[in-house]
mmCIF file with all atom_site columns, C-alpha atoms in Angstrom:
data_model
loop_
_atom_site.group_PDB
_atom_site.id
_atom_site.type_symbol
_atom_site.label_atom_id
_atom_site.label_alt_id
_atom_site.label_comp_id
_atom_site.label_asym_id
_atom_site.label_entity_id
_atom_site.label_seq_id
_atom_site.pdbx_PDB_ins_code
_atom_site.Cartn_x
_atom_site.Cartn_y
_atom_site.Cartn_z
_atom_site.occupancy
_atom_site.B_iso_or_equiv
_atom_site.pdbx_formal_charge
_atom_site.auth_seq_id
_atom_site.auth_comp_id
_atom_site.auth_asym_id
_atom_site.auth_atom_id
_atom_site.pdbx_PDB_model_num
ATOM 1   C CA . ALA A 1 1   ? -9.549  -14.847 9.026   1.00 77.00 ? 120 ALA A CA 1
ATOM 2   C CA . GLN A 1 2   ? -6.626  -16.636 7.454   1.00 84.00 ? 121 GLN A CA 1
ATOM 3   C CA . SER A 1 3   ? -2.932  -16.124 8.055   1.00 90.00 ? 122 SER A CA 1
ATOM 4   C CA . VAL A 1 4   ? 0.404   -17.434 6.833   1.00 93.00 ? 123 VAL A CA 1
ATOM 5   C CA . THR A 1 5   ? 3.630   -17.825 8.771   1.00 95.00 ? 124 THR A CA 1
ATOM 6   C CA . GLN A 1 6   ? 6.932   -18.445 7.067   1.00 95.00 ? 125 GLN A CA 1
ATOM 7   C CA . LEU A 1 7   ? 9.614   -19.560 9.483   1.00 93.00 ? 126 LEU A CA 1
ATOM 8   C CA . GLY A 1 8   ? 12.958  -17.983 8.739   1.00 92.00 ? 127 GLY A CA 1
ATOM 9   C CA . SER A 1 9   ? 13.276  -14.779 6.772   1.00 93.00 ? 128 SER A CA 1
ATOM 10  C CA . HIS A 1 10  ? 16.658  -15.940 5.452   1.00 96.00 ? 129 HIS A CA 1
ATOM 11  C CA . VAL A 1 11  ? 17.790  -19.485 4.657   1.00 97.00 ? 130 VAL A CA 1
ATOM 12  C CA . SER A 1 12  ? 21.247  -20.463 3.395   1.00 97.00 ? 131 SER A CA 1
ATOM 13  C CA . VAL A 1 13  ? 22.074  -23.792 1.793   1.00 97.00 ? 132 VAL A CA 1
ATOM 14  C CA . SER A 1 14  ? 25.057  -25.157 -0.060  1.00 97.00 ? 133 SER A CA 1
ATOM 15  C CA . GLU A 1 15  ? 24.749  -25.898 -3.737  1.00 97.00 ? 134 GLU A CA 1
ATOM 16  C CA . GLY A 1 16  ? 23.514  -29.473 -4.088  1.00 97.00 ? 135 GLY A CA 1
ATOM 17  C CA . ALA A 1 17  ? 21.997  -29.570 -0.602  1.00 98.00 ? 136 ALA A CA 1
ATOM 18  C CA . LEU A 1 18  ? 18.351  -30.026 0.312   1.00 98.00 ? 137 LEU A CA 1
ATOM 19  C CA . VAL A 1 19  ? 16.184  -26.920 0.272   1.00 98.00 ? 138 VAL A CA 1
ATOM 20  C CA . LEU A 1 20  ? 13.440  -26.737 2.919   1.00 98.00 ? 139 LEU A CA 1
ATOM 21  C CA . LEU A 1 21  ? 11.339  -23.606 3.285   1.00 98.00 ? 140 LEU A CA 1
ATOM 22  C CA . ARG A 1 22  ? 8.653   -23.719 5.955   1.00 98.00 ? 141 ARG A CA 1
ATOM 23  C CA . CYS A 1 23  ? 5.104   -22.435 5.735   1.00 97.00 ? 142 CYS A CA 1
ATOM 24  C CA . ASN A 1 24  ? 2.285   -22.791 8.251   1.00 97.00 ? 143 ASN A CA 1
ATOM 25  C CA . TYR A 1 25  ? -1.190  -21.425 7.738   1.00 95.00 ? 144 TYR A CA 1
ATOM 26  C CA . SER A 1 26  ? -4.403  -20.896 9.595   1.00 92.00 ? 145 SER A CA 1
ATOM 27  C CA . SER A 1 27  ? -7.804  -20.810 7.995   1.00 87.00 ? 146 SER A CA 1
ATOM 28  C CA . SER A 1 28  ? -11.363 -21.309 9.176   1.00 82.00 ? 147 SER A CA 1
ATOM 29  C CA . VAL A 1 29  ? -12.334 -22.864 5.853   1.00 82.00 ? 148 VAL A CA 1
ATOM 30  C CA . PRO A 1 30  ? -10.507 -25.314 3.579   1.00 82.00 ? 149 PRO A CA 1
ATOM 31  C CA . PRO A 1 31  ? -7.658  -23.329 2.073   1.00 87.00 ? 150 PRO A CA 1
ATOM 32  C CA . TYR A 1 32  ? -5.964  -23.278 -1.253  1.00 91.00 ? 151 TYR A CA 1
ATOM 33  C CA . LEU A 1 33  ? -2.205  -22.929 -0.922  1.00 94.00 ? 152 LEU A CA 1
ATOM 34  C CA . PHE A 1 34  ? 0.444   -21.478 -3.204  1.00 96.00 ? 153 PHE A CA 1
ATOM 35  C CA . TRP A 1 35  ? 4.183   -20.950 -3.382  1.00 97.00 ? 154 TRP A CA 1
ATOM 36  C CA . TYR A 1 36  ? 5.569   -18.101 -5.454  1.00 97.00 ? 155 TYR A CA 1
ATOM 37  C CA . VAL A 1 37  ? 9.142   -17.132 -6.298  1.00 97.00 ? 156 VAL A CA 1
ATOM 38  C CA . GLN A 1 38  ? 10.458  -13.605 -6.784  1.00 96.00 ? 157 GLN A CA 1
ATOM 39  C CA . TYR A 1 39  ? 13.769  -12.657 -8.340  1.00 94.00 ? 158 TYR A CA 1
ATOM 40  C CA . PRO A 1 40  ? 15.206  -9.201  -7.585  1.00 89.00 ? 159 PRO A CA 1
ATOM 41  C CA . ASN A 1 41  ? 13.189  -6.306  -8.949  1.00 86.00 ? 160 ASN A CA 1
ATOM 42  C CA . GLN A 1 42  ? 10.674  -8.592  -10.592 1.00 91.00 ? 161 GLN A CA 1
ATOM 43  C CA . GLY A 1 43  ? 7.136   -9.724  -9.987  1.00 92.00 ? 162 GLY A CA 1
ATOM 44  C CA . LEU A 1 44  ? 6.110   -12.999 -8.407  1.00 94.00 ? 163 LEU A CA 1
ATOM 45  C CA . GLN A 1 45  ? 5.890   -16.221 -10.391 1.00 95.00 ? 164 GLN A CA 1
ATOM 46  C CA . LEU A 1 46  ? 3.887   -19.271 -9.396  1.00 95.00 ? 165 LEU A CA 1
ATOM 47  C CA . LEU A 1 47  ? 5.960   -22.285 -8.367  1.00 97.00 ? 166 LEU A CA 1
ATOM 48  C CA . LEU A 1 48  ? 3.157   -24.640 -7.409  1.00 96.00 ? 167 LEU A CA 1
ATOM 49  C CA . LYS A 1 49  ? -0.268  -24.792 -5.846  1.00 94.00 ? 168 LYS A CA 1
ATOM 50  C CA . TYR A 1 50  ? -2.447  -27.123 -3.811  1.00 94.00 ? 169 TYR A CA 1
ATOM 51  C CA . THR A 1 51  ? -6.175  -27.091 -4.476  1.00 90.00 ? 170 THR A CA 1
ATOM 52  C CA . THR A 1 52  ? -7.661  -30.520 -3.872  1.00 86.00 ? 171 THR A CA 1
ATOM 53  C CA . GLY A 1 53  ? -6.629  -34.119 -4.359  1.00 86.00 ? 172 GLY A CA 1
ATOM 54  C CA . ALA A 1 54  ? -3.060  -35.307 -4.025  1.00 88.00 ? 173 ALA A CA 1
ATOM 55  C CA . THR A 1 55  ? -1.350  -33.682 -1.077  1.00 90.00 ? 174 THR A CA 1
ATOM 56  C CA . LEU A 1 56  ? 2.132   -33.862 -2.604  1.00 95.00 ? 175 LEU A CA 1
ATOM 57  C CA . VAL A 1 57  ? 2.323   -31.210 -5.269  1.00 96.00 ? 176 VAL A CA 1
ATOM 58  C CA . LYS A 1 58  ? 5.082   -30.886 -7.845  1.00 96.00 ? 177 LYS A CA 1
ATOM 59  C CA . GLY A 1 59  ? 5.989   -27.569 -9.370  1.00 95.00 ? 178 GLY A CA 1
ATOM 60  C CA . ILE A 1 60  ? 8.461   -25.976 -11.693 1.00 94.00 ? 179 ILE A CA 1
ATOM 61  C CA . ASN A 1 61  ? 12.244  -26.110 -11.357 1.00 93.00 ? 180 ASN A CA 1
ATOM 62  C CA . GLY A 1 62  ? 12.174  -29.337 -9.328  1.00 96.00 ? 181 GLY A CA 1
ATOM 63  C CA . PHE A 1 63  ? 10.299  -27.926 -6.339  1.00 97.00 ? 182 PHE A CA 1
ATOM 64  C CA . GLU A 1 64  ? 7.552   -29.750 -4.520  1.00 97.00 ? 183 GLU A CA 1
ATOM 65  C CA . ALA A 1 65  ? 5.407   -29.178 -1.444  1.00 97.00 ? 184 ALA A CA 1
ATOM 66  C CA . GLU A 1 66  ? 3.261   -31.357 0.755   1.00 95.00 ? 185 GLU A CA 1
ATOM 67  C CA . PHE A 1 67  ? -0.038  -30.266 2.255   1.00 95.00 ? 186 PHE A CA 1
ATOM 68  C CA . LYS A 1 68  ? -0.385  -31.614 5.796   1.00 94.00 ? 187 LYS A CA 1
ATOM 69  C CA . LYS A 1 69  ? -3.752  -30.709 7.197   1.00 92.00 ? 188 LYS A CA 1
ATOM 70  C CA . SER A 1 70  ? -3.028  -32.083 10.670  1.00 92.00 ? 189 SER A CA 1
ATOM 71  C CA . GLU A 1 71  ? 0.044   -29.867 10.936  1.00 94.00 ? 190 GLU A CA 1
ATOM 72  C CA . THR A 1 72  ? -1.470  -26.943 8.984   1.00 94.00 ? 191 THR A CA 1
ATOM 73  C CA . SER A 1 73  ? 1.723   -26.868 6.965   1.00 96.00 ? 192 SER A CA 1
ATOM 74  C CA . PHE A 1 74  ? 2.741   -26.539 3.333   1.00 97.00 ? 193 PHE A CA 1
ATOM 75  C CA . HIS A 1 75  ? 6.527   -26.725 3.326   1.00 98.00 ? 194 HIS A CA 1
ATOM 76  C CA . LEU A 1 76  ? 8.483   -26.285 0.101   1.00 98.00 ? 195 LEU A CA 1
ATOM 77  C CA . THR A 1 77  ? 11.349  -28.628 -0.740  1.00 98.00 ? 196 THR A CA 1
ATOM 78  C CA . LYS A 1 78  ? 13.881  -29.314 -3.451  1.00 98.00 ? 197 LYS A CA 1
ATOM 79  C CA . PRO A 1 79  ? 16.316  -32.225 -3.216  1.00 97.00 ? 198 PRO A CA 1
ATOM 80  C CA . SER A 1 80  ? 19.333  -30.413 -4.617  1.00 97.00 ? 199 SER A CA 1
ATOM 81  C CA . ALA A 1 81  ? 19.815  -26.641 -4.606  1.00 97.00 ? 200 ALA A CA 1
ATOM 82  C CA . HIS A 1 82  ? 21.092  -24.857 -7.679  1.00 97.00 ? 201 HIS A CA 1
ATOM 83  C CA . MET A 1 83  ? 22.642  -21.413 -7.800  1.00 96.00 ? 202 MET A CA 1
ATOM 84  C CA . SER A 1 84  ? 19.697  -20.207 -9.870  1.00 96.00 ? 203 SER A CA 1
ATOM 85  C CA . ASP A 1 85  ? 17.350  -21.005 -6.957  1.00 97.00 ? 204 ASP A CA 1
ATOM 86  C CA . ALA A 1 86  ? 18.605  -17.961 -5.050  1.00 97.00 ? 205 ALA A CA 1
ATOM 87  C CA . ALA A 1 87  ? 15.512  -15.784 -4.762  1.00 97.00 ? 206 ALA A CA 1
ATOM 88  C CA . GLU A 1 88  ? 12.742  -14.843 -2.347  1.00 96.00 ? 207 GLU A CA 1
ATOM 89  C CA . TYR A 1 89  ? 9.926   -17.306 -1.824  1.00 97.00 ? 208 TYR A CA 1
ATOM 90  C CA . PHE A 1 90  ? 6.404   -16.493 -0.703  1.00 96.00 ? 209 PHE A CA 1
ATOM 91  C CA . CYS A 1 91  ? 3.753   -18.814 0.642   1.00 96.00 ? 210 CYS A CA 1
ATOM 92  C CA . ALA A 1 92  ? 0.134   -17.749 0.185   1.00 94.00 ? 211 ALA A CA 1
ATOM 93  C CA . VAL A 1 93  ? -3.290  -18.960 1.260   1.00 92.00 ? 212 VAL A CA 1
ATOM 94  C CA . SER A 1 94  ? -6.516  -18.283 -0.616  1.00 88.00 ? 213 SER A CA 1
ATOM 95  C CA . VAL A 1 95  ? -10.051 -18.782 0.587   1.00 82.00 ? 214 VAL A CA 1
ATOM 96  C CA . GLY A 1 96  ? -13.318 -18.226 -1.198  1.00 77.00 ? 215 GLY A CA 1
ATOM 97  C CA . PHE A 1 97  ? -16.282 -16.237 0.032   1.00 70.00 ? 216 PHE A CA 1
ATOM 98  C CA . SER A 1 98  ? -19.897 -16.006 -0.932  1.00 63.00 ? 217 SER A CA 1
ATOM 99  C CA . GLY A 1 99  ? -20.529 -13.704 -3.815  1.00 63.00 ? 218 GLY A CA 1
ATOM 100 C CA . GLY A 1 100 ? -17.755 -15.283 -5.782  1.00 63.00 ? 219 GLY A CA 1
ATOM 101 C CA . TYR A 1 101 ? -14.620 -13.621 -4.609  1.00 71.00 ? 220 TYR A CA 1
ATOM 102 C CA . GLN A 1 102 ? -11.424 -14.783 -3.027  1.00 75.00 ? 221 GLN A CA 1
ATOM 103 C CA . LYS A 1 103 ? -9.093  -13.371 -0.413  1.00 79.00 ? 222 LYS A CA 1
ATOM 104 C CA . VAL A 1 104 ? -5.383  -14.091 -0.680  1.00 86.00 ? 223 VAL A CA 1
ATOM 105 C CA . THR A 1 105 ? -2.940  -13.652 2.184   1.00 89.00 ? 224 THR A CA 1
ATOM 106 C CA . PHE A 1 106 ? 0.808   -13.787 1.656   1.00 91.00 ? 225 PHE A CA 1
ATOM 107 C CA . GLY A 1 107 ? 3.539   -14.693 4.086   1.00 92.00 ? 226 GLY A CA 1
ATOM 108 C CA . THR A 1 108 ? 6.406   -12.303 4.733   1.00 92.00 ? 227 THR A CA 1
ATOM 109 C CA . GLY A 1 109 ? 8.772   -14.220 2.488   1.00 94.00 ? 228 GLY A CA 1
ATOM 110 C CA . THR A 1 110 ? 11.971  -16.268 2.850   1.00 96.00 ? 229 THR A CA 1
ATOM 111 C CA . LYS A 1 111 ? 15.135  -15.254 1.064   1.00 96.00 ? 230 LYS A CA 1
ATOM 112 C CA . LEU A 1 112 ? 17.096  -18.269 -0.096  1.00 97.00 ? 231 LEU A CA 1
ATOM 113 C CA . GLN A 1 113 ? 20.838  -17.956 -0.449  1.00 97.00 ? 232 GLN A CA 1
ATOM 114 C CA . VAL A 1 114 ? 22.735  -20.708 -2.254  1.00 97.00 ? 233 VAL A CA 1
ATOM 115 C CA . ILE A 1 115 ? 26.409  -21.017 -1.373  1.00 97.00 ? 234 ILE A CA 1
ATOM 116 C CA . PRO A 1 116 ? 28.726  -22.401 -4.039  1.00 95.00 ? 235 PRO A CA 1
ATOM 117 C CA . ASP B 2 1   ? 1.273   -13.287 -25.170 1.00 67.00 ? 136 ASP B CA 1
ATOM 118 C CA . GLY B 2 2   ? -1.129  -12.754 -22.307 1.00 74.00 ? 137 GLY B CA 1
ATOM 119 C CA . GLY B 2 3   ? 0.083   -11.032 -19.213 1.00 93.00 ? 138 GLY B CA 1
ATOM 120 C CA . ILE B 2 4   ? 0.156   -7.997  -16.980 1.00 96.00 ? 139 ILE B CA 1
ATOM 121 C CA . THR B 2 5   ? 2.031   -4.851  -17.846 1.00 96.00 ? 140 THR B CA 1
ATOM 122 C CA . GLN B 2 6   ? 3.031   -2.308  -15.258 1.00 97.00 ? 141 GLN B CA 1
ATOM 123 C CA . SER B 2 7   ? 4.506   1.049   -16.149 1.00 95.00 ? 142 SER B CA 1
ATOM 124 C CA . PRO B 2 8   ? 6.757   2.758   -15.524 1.00 95.00 ? 143 PRO B CA 1
ATOM 125 C CA . LYS B 2 9   ? 9.311   0.380   -14.020 1.00 95.00 ? 144 LYS B CA 1
ATOM 126 C CA . TYR B 2 10  ? 10.970  3.203   -12.078 1.00 95.00 ? 145 TYR B CA 1
ATOM 127 C CA . LEU B 2 11  ? 9.258   6.375   -10.908 1.00 94.00 ? 146 LEU B CA 1
ATOM 128 C CA . PHE B 2 12  ? 10.538  9.335   -8.976  1.00 93.00 ? 147 PHE B CA 1
ATOM 129 C CA . ARG B 2 13  ? 8.197   11.672  -7.181  1.00 90.00 ? 148 ARG B CA 1
ATOM 130 C CA . LYS B 2 14  ? 8.723   14.928  -5.393  1.00 90.00 ? 149 LYS B CA 1
ATOM 131 C CA . GLU B 2 15  ? 7.137   15.311  -2.013  1.00 88.00 ? 150 GLU B CA 1
ATOM 132 C CA . GLY B 2 16  ? 3.619   16.695  -2.264  1.00 87.00 ? 151 GLY B CA 1
ATOM 133 C CA . GLN B 2 17  ? 2.955   15.326  -5.736  1.00 91.00 ? 152 GLN B CA 1
ATOM 134 C CA . ASN B 2 18  ? 0.412   12.732  -6.772  1.00 94.00 ? 153 ASN B CA 1
ATOM 135 C CA . VAL B 2 19  ? 1.609   10.004  -9.126  1.00 95.00 ? 154 VAL B CA 1
ATOM 136 C CA . THR B 2 20  ? -0.279  7.326   -11.011 1.00 96.00 ? 155 THR B CA 1
ATOM 137 C CA . LEU B 2 21  ? 1.003   3.813   -11.621 1.00 97.00 ? 156 LEU B CA 1
ATOM 138 C CA . SER B 2 22  ? -0.385  1.979   -14.608 1.00 98.00 ? 157 SER B CA 1
ATOM 139 C CA . CYS B 2 23  ? -1.502  -1.658  -14.664 1.00 98.00 ? 158 CYS B CA 1
ATOM 140 C CA . GLU B 2 24  ? -2.985  -3.344  -17.735 1.00 98.00 ? 159 GLU B CA 1
ATOM 141 C CA . GLN B 2 25  ? -3.879  -7.002  -18.248 1.00 97.00 ? 160 GLN B CA 1
ATOM 142 C CA . ASN B 2 26  ? -5.014  -8.962  -21.284 1.00 96.00 ? 161 ASN B CA 1
ATOM 143 C CA . LEU B 2 27  ? -5.806  -12.190 -19.452 1.00 95.00 ? 162 LEU B CA 1
ATOM 144 C CA . ASN B 2 28  ? -9.541  -11.466 -19.277 1.00 95.00 ? 163 ASN B CA 1
ATOM 145 C CA . HIS B 2 29  ? -9.379  -11.668 -15.492 1.00 93.00 ? 164 HIS B CA 1
ATOM 146 C CA . ASP B 2 30  ? -12.161 -10.198 -13.397 1.00 92.00 ? 165 ASP B CA 1
ATOM 147 C CA . ALA B 2 31  ? -10.079 -9.569  -10.277 1.00 92.00 ? 166 ALA B CA 1
ATOM 148 C CA . MET B 2 32  ? -7.173  -7.161  -9.990  1.00 94.00 ? 167 MET B CA 1
ATOM 149 C CA . TYR B 2 33  ? -5.011  -6.234  -7.016  1.00 94.00 ? 168 TYR B CA 1
ATOM 150 C CA . TRP B 2 34  ? -2.406  -3.739  -5.899  1.00 96.00 ? 169 TRP B CA 1
ATOM 151 C CA . TYR B 2 35  ? 0.239   -4.722  -3.385  1.00 95.00 ? 170 TYR B CA 1
ATOM 152 C CA . ARG B 2 36  ? 2.989   -2.775  -1.701  1.00 96.00 ? 171 ARG B CA 1
ATOM 153 C CA . GLN B 2 37  ? 6.247   -4.547  -0.920  1.00 95.00 ? 172 GLN B CA 1
ATOM 154 C CA . ASP B 2 38  ? 8.749   -3.330  1.644   1.00 92.00 ? 173 ASP B CA 1
ATOM 155 C CA . PRO B 2 39  ? 11.825  -5.275  2.792   1.00 84.00 ? 174 PRO B CA 1
ATOM 156 C CA . GLY B 2 40  ? 10.934  -7.856  5.424   1.00 79.00 ? 175 GLY B CA 1
ATOM 157 C CA . GLN B 2 41  ? 7.204   -7.126  5.308   1.00 83.00 ? 176 GLN B CA 1
ATOM 158 C CA . GLY B 2 42  ? 6.060   -9.300  2.443   1.00 86.00 ? 177 GLY B CA 1
ATOM 159 C CA . LEU B 2 43  ? 3.172   -8.147  0.301   1.00 91.00 ? 178 LEU B CA 1
ATOM 160 C CA . ARG B 2 44  ? 0.537   -5.881  1.770   1.00 92.00 ? 179 ARG B CA 1
ATOM 161 C CA . LEU B 2 45  ? -2.767  -5.402  -0.018  1.00 92.00 ? 180 LEU B CA 1
ATOM 162 C CA . ILE B 2 46  ? -3.626  -1.806  -0.916  1.00 96.00 ? 181 ILE B CA 1
ATOM 163 C CA . TYR B 2 47  ? -6.793  -2.158  -3.020  1.00 95.00 ? 182 TYR B CA 1
ATOM 164 C CA . TYR B 2 48  ? -8.536  -4.879  -4.934  1.00 92.00 ? 183 TYR B CA 1
ATOM 165 C CA . SER B 2 49  ? -11.295 -5.037  -7.508  1.00 93.00 ? 184 SER B CA 1
ATOM 166 C CA . GLN B 2 50  ? -13.444 -8.045  -8.287  1.00 89.00 ? 185 GLN B CA 1
ATOM 167 C CA . ILE B 2 51  ? -15.399 -6.459  -11.104 1.00 90.00 ? 186 ILE B CA 1
ATOM 168 C CA . VAL B 2 52  ? -15.502 -3.349  -13.254 1.00 94.00 ? 187 VAL B CA 1
ATOM 169 C CA . ASN B 2 53  ? -16.633 -0.180  -11.473 1.00 95.00 ? 188 ASN B CA 1
ATOM 170 C CA . ASP B 2 54  ? -16.181 -1.754  -8.066  1.00 93.00 ? 189 ASP B CA 1
ATOM 171 C CA . PHE B 2 55  ? -13.179 -1.865  -5.755  1.00 94.00 ? 190 PHE B CA 1
ATOM 172 C CA . GLN B 2 56  ? -12.459 -2.438  -2.091  1.00 92.00 ? 191 GLN B CA 1
ATOM 173 C CA . LYS B 2 57  ? -9.868  -1.169  0.350   1.00 94.00 ? 192 LYS B CA 1
ATOM 174 C CA . GLY B 2 58  ? -7.203  -3.575  1.422   1.00 91.00 ? 193 GLY B CA 1
ATOM 175 C CA . ASP B 2 59  ? -5.118  -3.479  4.569   1.00 90.00 ? 194 ASP B CA 1
ATOM 176 C CA . ILE B 2 60  ? -3.167  -0.279  3.832   1.00 95.00 ? 195 ILE B CA 1
ATOM 177 C CA . ALA B 2 61  ? -5.403  1.879   1.610   1.00 97.00 ? 196 ALA B CA 1
ATOM 178 C CA . GLU B 2 62  ? -4.758  5.225   3.299   1.00 96.00 ? 197 GLU B CA 1
ATOM 179 C CA . GLY B 2 63  ? -3.053  7.663   0.941   1.00 96.00 ? 198 GLY B CA 1
ATOM 180 C CA . TYR B 2 64  ? -3.913  5.666   -2.182  1.00 97.00 ? 199 TYR B CA 1
ATOM 181 C CA . SER B 2 65  ? -6.759  5.713   -4.684  1.00 97.00 ? 200 SER B CA 1
ATOM 182 C CA . VAL B 2 66  ? -7.784  3.504   -7.603  1.00 98.00 ? 201 VAL B CA 1
ATOM 183 C CA . SER B 2 67  ? -10.309 3.266   -10.408 1.00 97.00 ? 202 SER B CA 1
ATOM 184 C CA . ARG B 2 68  ? -11.633 0.364   -12.436 1.00 97.00 ? 203 ARG B CA 1
ATOM 185 C CA . GLU B 2 69  ? -13.381 1.790   -15.467 1.00 97.00 ? 204 GLU B CA 1
ATOM 186 C CA . LYS B 2 70  ? -12.291 -1.018  -17.765 1.00 97.00 ? 205 LYS B CA 1
ATOM 187 C CA . LYS B 2 71  ? -11.761 -4.698  -17.126 1.00 97.00 ? 206 LYS B CA 1
ATOM 188 C CA . GLU B 2 72  ? -8.230  -4.492  -18.457 1.00 97.00 ? 207 GLU B CA 1
ATOM 189 C CA . SER B 2 73  ? -7.016  -1.542  -16.426 1.00 98.00 ? 208 SER B CA 1
ATOM 190 C CA . PHE B 2 74  ? -6.551  -0.830  -12.721 1.00 98.00 ? 209 PHE B CA 1
ATOM 191 C CA . PRO B 2 75  ? -4.428  2.295   -12.172 1.00 98.00 ? 210 PRO B CA 1
ATOM 192 C CA . LEU B 2 76  ? -3.171  3.223   -8.722  1.00 98.00 ? 211 LEU B CA 1
ATOM 193 C CA . THR B 2 77  ? -2.671  6.823   -7.621  1.00 97.00 ? 212 THR B CA 1
ATOM 194 C CA . VAL B 2 78  ? -0.273  7.501   -4.795  1.00 96.00 ? 213 VAL B CA 1
ATOM 195 C CA . THR B 2 79  ? -1.432  10.754  -3.275  1.00 95.00 ? 214 THR B CA 1
ATOM 196 C CA . SER B 2 80  ? 0.452   13.335  -1.273  1.00 90.00 ? 215 SER B CA 1
ATOM 197 C CA . ALA B 2 81  ? -1.370  12.013  1.788   1.00 89.00 ? 216 ALA B CA 1
ATOM 198 C CA . GLN B 2 82  ? 0.697   8.827   1.702   1.00 90.00 ? 217 GLN B CA 1
ATOM 199 C CA . LYS B 2 83  ? 3.372   9.518   4.321   1.00 88.00 ? 218 LYS B CA 1
ATOM 200 C CA . ASN B 2 84  ? 5.958   7.004   3.193   1.00 91.00 ? 219 ASN B CA 1
ATOM 201 C CA . PRO B 2 85  ? 5.376   6.129   -0.454  1.00 93.00 ? 220 PRO B CA 1
ATOM 202 C CA . THR B 2 86  ? 8.839   4.864   -1.338  1.00 95.00 ? 221 THR B CA 1
ATOM 203 C CA . ALA B 2 87  ? 8.322   1.166   -2.060  1.00 96.00 ? 222 ALA B CA 1
ATOM 204 C CA . PHE B 2 88  ? 7.987   -1.517  -4.718  1.00 96.00 ? 223 PHE B CA 1
ATOM 205 C CA . TYR B 2 89  ? 4.436   -1.747  -6.061  1.00 97.00 ? 224 TYR B CA 1
ATOM 206 C CA . LEU B 2 90  ? 3.044   -4.908  -7.594  1.00 96.00 ? 225 LEU B CA 1
ATOM 207 C CA . CYS B 2 91  ? -0.132  -5.306  -9.595  1.00 96.00 ? 226 CYS B CA 1
ATOM 208 C CA . ALA B 2 92  ? -1.768  -8.705  -9.988  1.00 94.00 ? 227 ALA B CA 1
ATOM 209 C CA . SER B 2 93  ? -4.827  -10.242 -11.559 1.00 94.00 ? 228 SER B CA 1
ATOM 210 C CA . SER B 2 94  ? -6.712  -13.492 -11.224 1.00 91.00 ? 229 SER B CA 1
ATOM 211 C CA . THR B 2 95  ? -10.027 -15.121 -11.895 1.00 87.00 ? 230 THR B CA 1
ATOM 212 C CA . ARG B 2 96  ? -12.485 -14.864 -9.028  1.00 81.00 ? 231 ARG B CA 1
ATOM 213 C CA . ALA B 2 97  ? -12.177 -18.544 -8.190  1.00 82.00 ? 232 ALA B CA 1
ATOM 214 C CA . PRO B 2 98  ? -10.180 -19.078 -4.985  1.00 80.00 ? 233 PRO B CA 1
ATOM 215 C CA . ASN B 2 99  ? -8.292  -22.076 -6.344  1.00 84.00 ? 234 ASN B CA 1
ATOM 216 C CA . THR B 2 100 ? -6.579  -20.113 -9.087  1.00 85.00 ? 235 THR B CA 1
ATOM 217 C CA . GLU B 2 101 ? -3.297  -18.314 -8.862  1.00 89.00 ? 236 GLU B CA 1
ATOM 218 C CA . ALA B 2 102 ? -2.560  -14.644 -9.275  1.00 91.00 ? 237 ALA B CA 1
ATOM 219 C CA . PHE B 2 103 ? -0.502  -13.364 -12.167 1.00 93.00 ? 238 PHE B CA 1
ATOM 220 C CA . PHE B 2 104 ? 1.855   -10.523 -11.351 1.00 95.00 ? 239 PHE B CA 1
ATOM 221 C CA . GLY B 2 105 ? 3.310   -7.644  -13.282 1.00 96.00 ? 240 GLY B CA 1
ATOM 222 C CA . GLN B 2 106 ? 7.001   -6.793  -13.104 1.00 95.00 ? 241 GLN B CA 1
ATOM 223 C CA . GLY B 2 107 ? 6.463   -4.066  -10.552 1.00 95.00 ? 242 GLY B CA 1
ATOM 224 C CA . THR B 2 108 ? 7.060   -0.327  -10.271 1.00 96.00 ? 243 THR B CA 1
ATOM 225 C CA . ARG B 2 109 ? 9.690   1.018   -7.926  1.00 95.00 ? 244 ARG B CA 1
ATOM 226 C CA . LEU B 2 110 ? 8.590   4.393   -6.601  1.00 96.00 ? 245 LEU B CA 1
ATOM 227 C CA . THR B 2 111 ? 11.085  6.689   -4.944  1.00 95.00 ? 246 THR B CA 1
ATOM 228 C CA . VAL B 2 112 ? 10.301  10.010  -3.307  1.00 90.00 ? 247 VAL B CA 1
ATOM 229 C CA . VAL B 2 113 ? 13.032  12.567  -3.845  1.00 86.00 ? 248 VAL B CA 1
#
């Protein structure tokens, strides 16, 4: 079975400061990893994903994440926070099974507050 | 534009009533999902469907029912057996390949009054 742990349910950063949101996963098979963002009362939107290949993945809005297999981590970063980055962020892991279906597990989310 | 449409956005239910949440997609996705979101608990899977006329229980299926008669539609019924139905409900769809992302609707906020 796979699982996702997001460290810190709330993170506060100053505008212009580095954003670091932590995600660790466990999976018995090679995982596919995703970060989603959710604004209040809206659905989730994909920020970026890791499937195969390059371990440093760039996404929308200046975010990036690095897949580190040895650390089972997929932390999300952004060099300089903007007020519009205030939202909730979810890490997710997806694995495939025989019969052609996937199972996705989401973390519990991290709310990012950006302080002017 | 392709996407997922959930309706209504807000729904109020009296105790003891069944209500049905609508989810329609025009992305030609095989897989569809229903999640429940409560503060601090992330997304919990209620039901999922990988193909028409087939669906599976997720982690918190008790008190809910679904159908998948058409590829485009995956309605969720919250029955009177659901003890605490007040929550934000999200529908999603994806291809069946594990390396593809899910696309989400805008959600339905259900409140029991």
